[in-house]
mmCIF file of C-alpha atoms in Angstrom:
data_model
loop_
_atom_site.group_PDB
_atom_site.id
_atom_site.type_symbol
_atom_site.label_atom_id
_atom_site.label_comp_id
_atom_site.label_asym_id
_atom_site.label_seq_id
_atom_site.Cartn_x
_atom_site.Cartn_y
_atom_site.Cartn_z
ATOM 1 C CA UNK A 23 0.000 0.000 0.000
ATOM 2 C CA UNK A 24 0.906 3.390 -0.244
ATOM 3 C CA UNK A 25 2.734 5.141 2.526
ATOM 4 C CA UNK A 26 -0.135 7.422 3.526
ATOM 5 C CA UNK A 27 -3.053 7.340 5.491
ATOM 6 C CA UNK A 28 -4.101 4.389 7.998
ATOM 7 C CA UNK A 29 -3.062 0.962 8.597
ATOM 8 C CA UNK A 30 -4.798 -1.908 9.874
ATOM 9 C CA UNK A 31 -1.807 -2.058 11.836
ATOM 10 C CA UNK A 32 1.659 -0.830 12.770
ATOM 11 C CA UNK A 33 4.676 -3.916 13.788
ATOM 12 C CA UNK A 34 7.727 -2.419 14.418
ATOM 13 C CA UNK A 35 11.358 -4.393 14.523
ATOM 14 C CA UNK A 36 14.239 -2.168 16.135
ATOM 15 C CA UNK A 37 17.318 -3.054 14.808
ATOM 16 C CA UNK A 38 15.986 -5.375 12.461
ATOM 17 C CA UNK A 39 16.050 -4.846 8.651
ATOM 18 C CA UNK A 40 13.791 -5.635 5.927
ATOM 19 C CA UNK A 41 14.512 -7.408 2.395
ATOM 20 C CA UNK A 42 12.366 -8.830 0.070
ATOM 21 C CA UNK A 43 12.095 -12.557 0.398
ATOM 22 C CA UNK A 44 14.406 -14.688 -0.505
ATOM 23 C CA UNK A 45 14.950 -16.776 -4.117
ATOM 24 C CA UNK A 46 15.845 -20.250 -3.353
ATOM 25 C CA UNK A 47 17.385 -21.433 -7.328
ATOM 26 C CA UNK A 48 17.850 -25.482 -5.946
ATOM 27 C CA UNK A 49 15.586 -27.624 -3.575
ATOM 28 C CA UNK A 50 13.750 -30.880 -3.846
ATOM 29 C CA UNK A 51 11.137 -29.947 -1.935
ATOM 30 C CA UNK A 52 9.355 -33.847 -0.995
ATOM 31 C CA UNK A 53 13.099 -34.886 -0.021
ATOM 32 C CA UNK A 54 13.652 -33.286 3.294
ATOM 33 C CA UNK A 55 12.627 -35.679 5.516
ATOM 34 C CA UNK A 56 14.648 -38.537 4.880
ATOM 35 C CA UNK A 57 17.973 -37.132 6.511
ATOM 36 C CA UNK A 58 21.444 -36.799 5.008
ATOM 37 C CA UNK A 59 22.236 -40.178 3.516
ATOM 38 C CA UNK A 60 25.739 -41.852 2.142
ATOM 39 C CA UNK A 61 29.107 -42.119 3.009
ATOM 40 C CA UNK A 62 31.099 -39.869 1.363
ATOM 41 C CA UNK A 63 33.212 -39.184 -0.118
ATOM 42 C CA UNK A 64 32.543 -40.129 -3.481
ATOM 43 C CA UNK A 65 33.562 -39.273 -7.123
ATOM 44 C CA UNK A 66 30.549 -38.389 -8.843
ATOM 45 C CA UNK A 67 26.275 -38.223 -8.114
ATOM 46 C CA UNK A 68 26.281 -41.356 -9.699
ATOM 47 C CA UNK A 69 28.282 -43.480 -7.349
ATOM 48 C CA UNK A 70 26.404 -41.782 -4.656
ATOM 49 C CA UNK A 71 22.925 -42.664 -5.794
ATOM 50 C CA UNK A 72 24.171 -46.118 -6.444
ATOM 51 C CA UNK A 73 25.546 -46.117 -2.809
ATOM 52 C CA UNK A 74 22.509 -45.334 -0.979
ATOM 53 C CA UNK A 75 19.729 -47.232 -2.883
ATOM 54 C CA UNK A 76 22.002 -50.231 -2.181
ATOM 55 C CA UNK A 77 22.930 -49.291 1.575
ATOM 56 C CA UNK A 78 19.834 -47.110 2.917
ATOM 57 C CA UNK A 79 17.082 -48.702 0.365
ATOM 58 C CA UNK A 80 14.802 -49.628 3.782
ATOM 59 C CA UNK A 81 15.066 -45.694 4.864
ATOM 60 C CA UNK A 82 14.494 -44.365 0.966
ATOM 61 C CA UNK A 83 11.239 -46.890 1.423
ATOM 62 C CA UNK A 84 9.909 -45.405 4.306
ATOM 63 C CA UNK A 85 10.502 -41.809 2.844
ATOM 64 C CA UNK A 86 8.820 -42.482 -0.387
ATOM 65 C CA UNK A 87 6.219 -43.871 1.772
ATOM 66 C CA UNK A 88 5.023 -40.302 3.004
ATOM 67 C CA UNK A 89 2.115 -38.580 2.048
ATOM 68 C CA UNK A 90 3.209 -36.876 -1.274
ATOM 69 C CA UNK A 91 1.650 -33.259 0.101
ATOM 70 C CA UNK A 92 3.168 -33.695 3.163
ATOM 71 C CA UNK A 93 6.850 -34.128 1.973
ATOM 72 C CA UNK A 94 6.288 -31.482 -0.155
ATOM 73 C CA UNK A 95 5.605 -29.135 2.920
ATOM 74 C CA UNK A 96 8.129 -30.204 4.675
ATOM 75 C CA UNK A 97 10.400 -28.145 2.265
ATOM 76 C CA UNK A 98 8.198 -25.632 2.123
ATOM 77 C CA UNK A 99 8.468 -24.994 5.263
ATOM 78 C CA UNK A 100 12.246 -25.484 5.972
ATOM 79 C CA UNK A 101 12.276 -22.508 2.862
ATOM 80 C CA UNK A 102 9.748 -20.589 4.832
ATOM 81 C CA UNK A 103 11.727 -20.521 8.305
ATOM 82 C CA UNK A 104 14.942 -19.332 6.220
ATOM 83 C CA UNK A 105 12.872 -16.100 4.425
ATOM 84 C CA UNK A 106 12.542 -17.956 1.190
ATOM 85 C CA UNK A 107 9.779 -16.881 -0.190
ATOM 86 C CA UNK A 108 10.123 -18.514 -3.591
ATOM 87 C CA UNK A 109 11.876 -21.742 -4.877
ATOM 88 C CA UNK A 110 12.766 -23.795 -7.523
ATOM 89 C CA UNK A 111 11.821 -27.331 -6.975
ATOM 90 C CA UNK A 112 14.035 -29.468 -8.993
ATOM 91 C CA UNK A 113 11.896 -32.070 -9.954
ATOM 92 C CA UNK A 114 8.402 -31.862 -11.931
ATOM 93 C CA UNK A 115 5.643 -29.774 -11.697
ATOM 94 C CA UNK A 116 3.453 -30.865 -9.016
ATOM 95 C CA UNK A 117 -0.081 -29.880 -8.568
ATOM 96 C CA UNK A 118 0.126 -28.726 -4.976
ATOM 97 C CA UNK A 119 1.622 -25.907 -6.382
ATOM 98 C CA UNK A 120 -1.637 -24.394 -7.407
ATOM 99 C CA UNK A 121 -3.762 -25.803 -4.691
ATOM 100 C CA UNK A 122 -3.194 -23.617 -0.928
ATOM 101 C CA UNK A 123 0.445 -23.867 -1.355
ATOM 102 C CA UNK A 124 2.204 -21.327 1.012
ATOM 103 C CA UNK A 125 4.830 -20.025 -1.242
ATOM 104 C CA UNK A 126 5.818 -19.766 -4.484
ATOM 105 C CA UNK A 127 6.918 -22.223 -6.536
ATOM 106 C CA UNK A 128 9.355 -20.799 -9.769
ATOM 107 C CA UNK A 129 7.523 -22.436 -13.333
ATOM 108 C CA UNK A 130 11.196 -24.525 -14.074
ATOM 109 C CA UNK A 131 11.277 -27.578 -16.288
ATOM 110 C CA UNK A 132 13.969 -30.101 -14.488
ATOM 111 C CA UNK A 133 15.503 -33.123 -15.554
ATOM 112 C CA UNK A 134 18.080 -35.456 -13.303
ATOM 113 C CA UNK A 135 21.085 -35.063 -15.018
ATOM 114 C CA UNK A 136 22.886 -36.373 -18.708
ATOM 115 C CA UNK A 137 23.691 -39.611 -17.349
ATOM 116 C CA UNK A 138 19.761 -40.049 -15.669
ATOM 117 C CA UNK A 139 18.177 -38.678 -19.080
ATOM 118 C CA UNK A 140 20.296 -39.932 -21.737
ATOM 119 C CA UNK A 141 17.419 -38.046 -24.040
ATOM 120 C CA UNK A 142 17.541 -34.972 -22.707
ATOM 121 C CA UNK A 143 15.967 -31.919 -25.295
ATOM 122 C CA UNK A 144 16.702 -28.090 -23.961
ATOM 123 C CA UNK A 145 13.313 -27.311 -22.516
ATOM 124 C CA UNK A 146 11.765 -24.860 -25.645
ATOM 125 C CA UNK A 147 13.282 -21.617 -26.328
ATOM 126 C CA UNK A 148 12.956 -19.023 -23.827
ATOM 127 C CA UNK A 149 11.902 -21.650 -21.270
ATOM 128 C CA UNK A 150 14.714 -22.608 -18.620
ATOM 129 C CA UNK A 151 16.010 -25.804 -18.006
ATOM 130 C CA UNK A 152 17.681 -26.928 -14.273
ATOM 131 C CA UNK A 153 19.691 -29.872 -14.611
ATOM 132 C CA UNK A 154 22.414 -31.169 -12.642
ATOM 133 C CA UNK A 155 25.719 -30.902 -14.155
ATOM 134 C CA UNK A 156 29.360 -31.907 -13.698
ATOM 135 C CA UNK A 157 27.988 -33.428 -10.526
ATOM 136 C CA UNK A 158 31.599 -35.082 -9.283
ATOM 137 C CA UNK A 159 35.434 -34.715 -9.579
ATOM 138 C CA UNK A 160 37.598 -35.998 -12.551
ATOM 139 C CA UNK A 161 37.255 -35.706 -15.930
ATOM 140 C CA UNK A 162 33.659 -37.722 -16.950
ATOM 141 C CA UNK A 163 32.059 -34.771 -14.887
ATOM 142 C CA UNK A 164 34.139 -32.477 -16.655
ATOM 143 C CA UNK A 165 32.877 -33.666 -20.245
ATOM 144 C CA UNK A 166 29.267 -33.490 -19.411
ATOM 145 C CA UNK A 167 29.662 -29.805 -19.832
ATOM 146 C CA UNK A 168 31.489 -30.214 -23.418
ATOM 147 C CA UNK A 169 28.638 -32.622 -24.424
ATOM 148 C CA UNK A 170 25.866 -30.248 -23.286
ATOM 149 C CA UNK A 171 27.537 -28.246 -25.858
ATOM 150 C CA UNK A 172 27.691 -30.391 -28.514
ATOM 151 C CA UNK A 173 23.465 -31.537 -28.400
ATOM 152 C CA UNK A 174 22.567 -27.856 -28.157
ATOM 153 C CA UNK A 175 22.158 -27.631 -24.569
ATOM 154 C CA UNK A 176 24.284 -25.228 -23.027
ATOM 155 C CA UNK A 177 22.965 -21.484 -23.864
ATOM 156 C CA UNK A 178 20.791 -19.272 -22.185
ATOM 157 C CA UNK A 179 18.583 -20.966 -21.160
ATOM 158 C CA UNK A 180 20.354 -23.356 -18.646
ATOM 159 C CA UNK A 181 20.147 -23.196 -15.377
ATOM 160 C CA UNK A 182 23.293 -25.253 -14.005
ATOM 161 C CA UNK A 183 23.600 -26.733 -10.862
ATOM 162 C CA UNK A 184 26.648 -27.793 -9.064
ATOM 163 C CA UNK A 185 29.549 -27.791 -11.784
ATOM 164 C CA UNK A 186 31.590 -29.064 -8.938
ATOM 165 C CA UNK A 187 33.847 -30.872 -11.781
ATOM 166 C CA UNK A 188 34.197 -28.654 -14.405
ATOM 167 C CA UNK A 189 37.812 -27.874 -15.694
ATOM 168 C CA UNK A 190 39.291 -24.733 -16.967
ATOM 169 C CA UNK A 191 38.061 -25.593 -20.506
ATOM 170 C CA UNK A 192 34.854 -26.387 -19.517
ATOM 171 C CA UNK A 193 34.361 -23.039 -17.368
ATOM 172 C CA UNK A 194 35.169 -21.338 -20.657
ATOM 173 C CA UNK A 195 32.730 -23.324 -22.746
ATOM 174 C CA UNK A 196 30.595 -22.213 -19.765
ATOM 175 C CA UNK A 197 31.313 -18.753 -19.869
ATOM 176 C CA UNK A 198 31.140 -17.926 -23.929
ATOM 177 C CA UNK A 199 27.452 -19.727 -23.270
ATOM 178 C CA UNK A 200 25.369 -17.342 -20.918
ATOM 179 C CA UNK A 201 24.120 -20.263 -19.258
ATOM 180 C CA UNK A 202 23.857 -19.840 -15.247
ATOM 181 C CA UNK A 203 25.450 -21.168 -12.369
ATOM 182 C CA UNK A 204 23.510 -22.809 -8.959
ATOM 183 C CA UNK A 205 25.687 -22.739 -6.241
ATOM 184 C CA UNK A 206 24.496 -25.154 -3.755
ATOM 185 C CA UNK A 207 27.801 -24.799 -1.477
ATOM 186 C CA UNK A 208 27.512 -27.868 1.004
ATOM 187 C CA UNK A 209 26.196 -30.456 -1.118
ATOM 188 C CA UNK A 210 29.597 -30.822 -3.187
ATOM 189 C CA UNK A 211 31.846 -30.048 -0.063
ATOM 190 C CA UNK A 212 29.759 -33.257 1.654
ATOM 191 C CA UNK A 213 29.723 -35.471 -1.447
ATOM 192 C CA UNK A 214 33.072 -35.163 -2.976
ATOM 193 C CA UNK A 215 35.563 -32.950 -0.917
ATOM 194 C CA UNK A 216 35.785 -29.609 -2.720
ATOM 195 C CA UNK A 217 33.772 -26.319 -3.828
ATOM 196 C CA UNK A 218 33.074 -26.118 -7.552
ATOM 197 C CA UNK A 219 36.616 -24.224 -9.322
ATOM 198 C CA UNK A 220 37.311 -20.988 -9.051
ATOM 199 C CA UNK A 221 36.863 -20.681 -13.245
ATOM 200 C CA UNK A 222 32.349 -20.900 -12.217
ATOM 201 C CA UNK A 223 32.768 -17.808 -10.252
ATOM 202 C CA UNK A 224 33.478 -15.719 -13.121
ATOM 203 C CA UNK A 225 31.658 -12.249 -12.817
ATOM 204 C CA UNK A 226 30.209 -12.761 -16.294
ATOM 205 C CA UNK A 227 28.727 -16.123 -15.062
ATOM 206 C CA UNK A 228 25.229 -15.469 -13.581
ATOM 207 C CA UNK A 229 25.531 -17.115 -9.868
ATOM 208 C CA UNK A 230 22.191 -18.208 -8.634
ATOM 209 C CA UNK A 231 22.563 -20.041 -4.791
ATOM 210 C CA UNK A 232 20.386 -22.821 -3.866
ATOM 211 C CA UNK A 233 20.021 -25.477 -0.727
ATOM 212 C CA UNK A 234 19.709 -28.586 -1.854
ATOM 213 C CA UNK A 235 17.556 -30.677 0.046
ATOM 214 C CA UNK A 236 18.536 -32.119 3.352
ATOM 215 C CA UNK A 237 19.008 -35.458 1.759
ATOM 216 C CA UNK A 238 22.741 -33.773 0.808
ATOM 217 C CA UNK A 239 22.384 -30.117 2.388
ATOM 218 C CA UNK A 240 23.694 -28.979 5.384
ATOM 219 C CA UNK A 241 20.574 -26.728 6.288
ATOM 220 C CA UNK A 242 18.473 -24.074 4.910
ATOM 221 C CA UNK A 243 19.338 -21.076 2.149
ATOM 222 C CA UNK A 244 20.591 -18.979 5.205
ATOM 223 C CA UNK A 245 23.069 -21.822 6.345
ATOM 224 C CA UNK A 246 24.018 -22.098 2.369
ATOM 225 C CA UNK A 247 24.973 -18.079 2.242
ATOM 226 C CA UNK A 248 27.189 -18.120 5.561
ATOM 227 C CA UNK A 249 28.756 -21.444 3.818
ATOM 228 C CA UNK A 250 29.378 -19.819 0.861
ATOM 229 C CA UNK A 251 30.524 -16.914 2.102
ATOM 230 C CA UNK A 252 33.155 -18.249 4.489
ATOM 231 C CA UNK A 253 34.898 -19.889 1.149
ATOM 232 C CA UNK A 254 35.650 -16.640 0.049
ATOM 233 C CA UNK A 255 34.791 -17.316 -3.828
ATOM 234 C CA UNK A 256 32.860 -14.864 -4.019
ATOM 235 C CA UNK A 257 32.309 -11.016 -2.910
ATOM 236 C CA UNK A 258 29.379 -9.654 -0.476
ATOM 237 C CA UNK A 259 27.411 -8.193 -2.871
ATOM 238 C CA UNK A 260 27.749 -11.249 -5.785
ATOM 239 C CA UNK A 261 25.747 -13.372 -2.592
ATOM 240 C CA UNK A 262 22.972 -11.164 -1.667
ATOM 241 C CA UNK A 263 22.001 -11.083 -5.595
ATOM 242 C CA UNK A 264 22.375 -14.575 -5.703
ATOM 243 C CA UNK A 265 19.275 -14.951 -4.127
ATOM 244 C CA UNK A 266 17.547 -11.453 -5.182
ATOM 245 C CA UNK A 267 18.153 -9.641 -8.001
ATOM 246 C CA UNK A 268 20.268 -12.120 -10.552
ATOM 247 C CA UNK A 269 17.655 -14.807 -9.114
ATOM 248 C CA UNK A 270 14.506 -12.487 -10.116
ATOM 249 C CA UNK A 271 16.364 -12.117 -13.742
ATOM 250 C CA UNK A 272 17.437 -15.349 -14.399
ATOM 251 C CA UNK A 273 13.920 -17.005 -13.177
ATOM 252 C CA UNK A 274 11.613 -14.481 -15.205
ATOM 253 C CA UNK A 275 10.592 -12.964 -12.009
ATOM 254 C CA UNK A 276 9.170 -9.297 -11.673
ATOM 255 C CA UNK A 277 12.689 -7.526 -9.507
ATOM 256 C CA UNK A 278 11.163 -7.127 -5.999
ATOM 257 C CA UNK A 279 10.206 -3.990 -4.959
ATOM 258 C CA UNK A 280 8.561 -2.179 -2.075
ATOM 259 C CA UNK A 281 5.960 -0.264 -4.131
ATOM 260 C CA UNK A 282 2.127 -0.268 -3.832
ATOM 261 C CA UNK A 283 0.910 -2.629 -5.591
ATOM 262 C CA UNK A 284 3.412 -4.997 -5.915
ATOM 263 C CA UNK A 285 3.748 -9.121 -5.031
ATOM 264 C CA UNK A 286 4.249 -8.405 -0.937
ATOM 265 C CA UNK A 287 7.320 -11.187 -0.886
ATOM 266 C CA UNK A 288 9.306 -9.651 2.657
ATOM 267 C CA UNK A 289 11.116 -11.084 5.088
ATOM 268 C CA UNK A 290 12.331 -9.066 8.219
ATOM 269 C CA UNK A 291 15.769 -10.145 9.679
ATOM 270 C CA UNK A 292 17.529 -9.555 13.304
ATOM 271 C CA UNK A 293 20.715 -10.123 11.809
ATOM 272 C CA UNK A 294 22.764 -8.907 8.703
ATOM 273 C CA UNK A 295 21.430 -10.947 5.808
ATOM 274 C CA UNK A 296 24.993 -13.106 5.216
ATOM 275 C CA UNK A 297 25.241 -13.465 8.850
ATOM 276 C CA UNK A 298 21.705 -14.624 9.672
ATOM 277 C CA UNK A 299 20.427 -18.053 10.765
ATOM 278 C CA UNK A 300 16.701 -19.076 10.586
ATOM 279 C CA UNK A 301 16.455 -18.061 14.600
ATOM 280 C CA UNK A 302 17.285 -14.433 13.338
ATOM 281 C CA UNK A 303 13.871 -15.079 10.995
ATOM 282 C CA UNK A 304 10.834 -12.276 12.434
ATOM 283 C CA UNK A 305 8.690 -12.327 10.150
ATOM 284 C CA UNK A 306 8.277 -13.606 6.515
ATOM 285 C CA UNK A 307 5.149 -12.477 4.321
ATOM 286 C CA UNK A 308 4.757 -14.718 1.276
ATOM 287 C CA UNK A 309 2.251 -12.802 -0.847
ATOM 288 C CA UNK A 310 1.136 -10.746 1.176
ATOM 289 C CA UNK A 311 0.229 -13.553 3.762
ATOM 290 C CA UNK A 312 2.105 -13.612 6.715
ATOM 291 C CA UNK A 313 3.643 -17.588 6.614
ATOM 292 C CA UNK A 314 6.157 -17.271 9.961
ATOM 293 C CA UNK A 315 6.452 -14.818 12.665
ATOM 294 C CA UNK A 316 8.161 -14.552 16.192
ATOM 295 C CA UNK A 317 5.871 -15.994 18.883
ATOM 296 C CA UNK A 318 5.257 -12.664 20.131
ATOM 297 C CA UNK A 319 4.288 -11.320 16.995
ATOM 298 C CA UNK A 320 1.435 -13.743 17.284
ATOM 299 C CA UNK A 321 -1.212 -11.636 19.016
ATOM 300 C CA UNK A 322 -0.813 -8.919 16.666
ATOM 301 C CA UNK A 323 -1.096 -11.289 13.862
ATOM 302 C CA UNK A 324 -4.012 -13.115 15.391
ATOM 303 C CA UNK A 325 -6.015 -9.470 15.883
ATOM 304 C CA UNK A 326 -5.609 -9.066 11.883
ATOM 305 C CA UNK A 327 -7.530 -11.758 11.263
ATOM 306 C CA UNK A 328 -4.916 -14.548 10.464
ATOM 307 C CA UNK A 329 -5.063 -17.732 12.170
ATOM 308 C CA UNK A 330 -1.360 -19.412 13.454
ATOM 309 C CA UNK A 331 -0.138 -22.084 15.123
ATOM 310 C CA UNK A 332 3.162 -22.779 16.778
ATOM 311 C CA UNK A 333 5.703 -24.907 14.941
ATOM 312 C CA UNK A 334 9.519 -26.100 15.445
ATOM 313 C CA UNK A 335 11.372 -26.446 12.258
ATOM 314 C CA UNK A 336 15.180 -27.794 12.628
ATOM 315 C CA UNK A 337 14.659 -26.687 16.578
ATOM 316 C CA UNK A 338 13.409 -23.193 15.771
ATOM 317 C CA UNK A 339 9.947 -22.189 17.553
ATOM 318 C CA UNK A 340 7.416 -19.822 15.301
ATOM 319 C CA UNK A 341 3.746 -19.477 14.760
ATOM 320 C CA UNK A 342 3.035 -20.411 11.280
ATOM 321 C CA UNK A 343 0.025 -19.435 9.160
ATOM 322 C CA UNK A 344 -0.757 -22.730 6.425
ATOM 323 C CA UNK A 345 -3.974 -20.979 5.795
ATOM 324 C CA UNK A 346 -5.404 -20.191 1.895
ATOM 325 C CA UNK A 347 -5.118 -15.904 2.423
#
């Protein structure tokens, strides 16, 4: 709304700032609840996926076995507790989306990887396509870049994840492409030992950050950003437009703004945005709802008409709104 006249209500956070919400570029959101499985390290995403459907196939059981809606929440709401108020789910479209789901999902097509879709087609001109890529060390990771190239794939409209294992030649390739780079910084470092090369970090590569889901991740898209940050690959600035700005672009997203009128995507923070942790998290209004808010926010809340609940998410306590509006 505009800035003058009267409110419904004033909140006010001392010492606190306010950002738009967060962009999430990488999550499987239905594959949060099974817990970080494997024991790395390993030399590609294919060794590992072997690994654990041999090792852990009783525990993938019982996660498939959940309630498809449910899993999916469950990574909505880890998102939700971190300020993410949009996401790309790396996997297909799923109905949900459309149906009472509490934030936004990012229109993506997805496929596994080159070695999981051996038929891969780029996704239609003008329409993005998130695969994994160069998911491992050595140089069969390497080359998936250099065939991407070769059927067409690698342009514009990829959106990259990982790279972990692409060489100076393939960083090039990269580079002369205009594809972009996901970052998902403790997946690799878990899996396989090491941060994707230096050569991905270019500043004419687009860096996106993501979280991966818990089956790899360490945490949320907050944990991801103080991870990423403490490598040093990358400046300050390059991180918070990671997930804001070069996210918006890259997605087809309107640029978040605090005008009237526009999608009300906010999320208010107690601590510097590279700094913060999801029990910095004060508020976070996913269009226009409010989704998660300090307990003592709640009454306030409450008097505006929205109905909460308390939830704990990764040991963090906050009243939650799953309602429609």
């Amino acid at each position: 709304v505009a800035p003058e006249g009267e409110f419904a209500a004033v909140l006010e956070f001392p010492g606190c700032e306010v950002r738009p919400g967060l962009i999430n570029c990488h999550d499987h959101l239905h594959r949060n609840h099974y817990g970080r499985l494997g024991h790395p390290p390993y030399r590609n995403a294919y060794a590992w996926a072997a690994d654990i459907h041999d090792r852990f196939a009783a525990e993938i059981a019982a996660g498939r076995a959940w309630p498809r809606r449910e899993a999916l929440l469950t990574g909505a709401w880890k998102n939700l507790f971190a300020g993410v108020t949009t996401v790309v789910h790396h996997d297909p479209w799923d109905a949900d989306f459309e149906r009472d789901f509490p934030l936004r999902v990012a229109r993506v097509s997805s496929a596994d990887s080159l070695g999981m879709a051996p038929g891969l087609e780029t996704a239609g001109p003008g329409r993005l396509l998130a695969l994994h890529v160069a998911e491992g060390i050595g140089r069969r990771a390497a080359d998936e870049v250099r065939e991407l190239e070769v059927r067409g794939l690698l342009g514009a409209d990829l959106l990259a994840v990982h790279c972990v294992g692409a060489d100076d030649d393939a960083a090039a390739r990269f580079r002369r492409s205009g594809a972009a780079f996901c970052w998902c910084p403790s997946s690799p470092l878990s899996l396989f030992g090491q941060p994707a090369p230096p050569g991905m970090f270019a500043e004419d590569i687009d860096l996106l950050l993501g979280s991966d889901s818990l089956l790899t991740g360490t945490g949320d898209l907050l944990d991801e950003l103080r991870v990423a940050r403490a490598t040093g690959l990358v400046t300050d600035d390059r991180l918070e437009q990671a997930v804001g700005e070069t996210a918006a672009r890259r997605l087809g997203l309107p640029r978040a703004r605090f005008d009237p009128g526009e999608r009300a995507d906010l999320v208010v923070l107690a601590a510097p945005l590279l700094e913060a942790s999801a029990a910095d998290v004060v508020l976070v209004v996913a269009g226009g709802v409010p989704r998660v808010a300090r307990p003592d926010l709640a009454p306030m809340l409450e008097k505006l008409g929205f109905s909460g609940m308390p939830a704990t998410v990764r040991g963090i306590e906050r009243w939650t709104n799953a309602a429609a509006n």
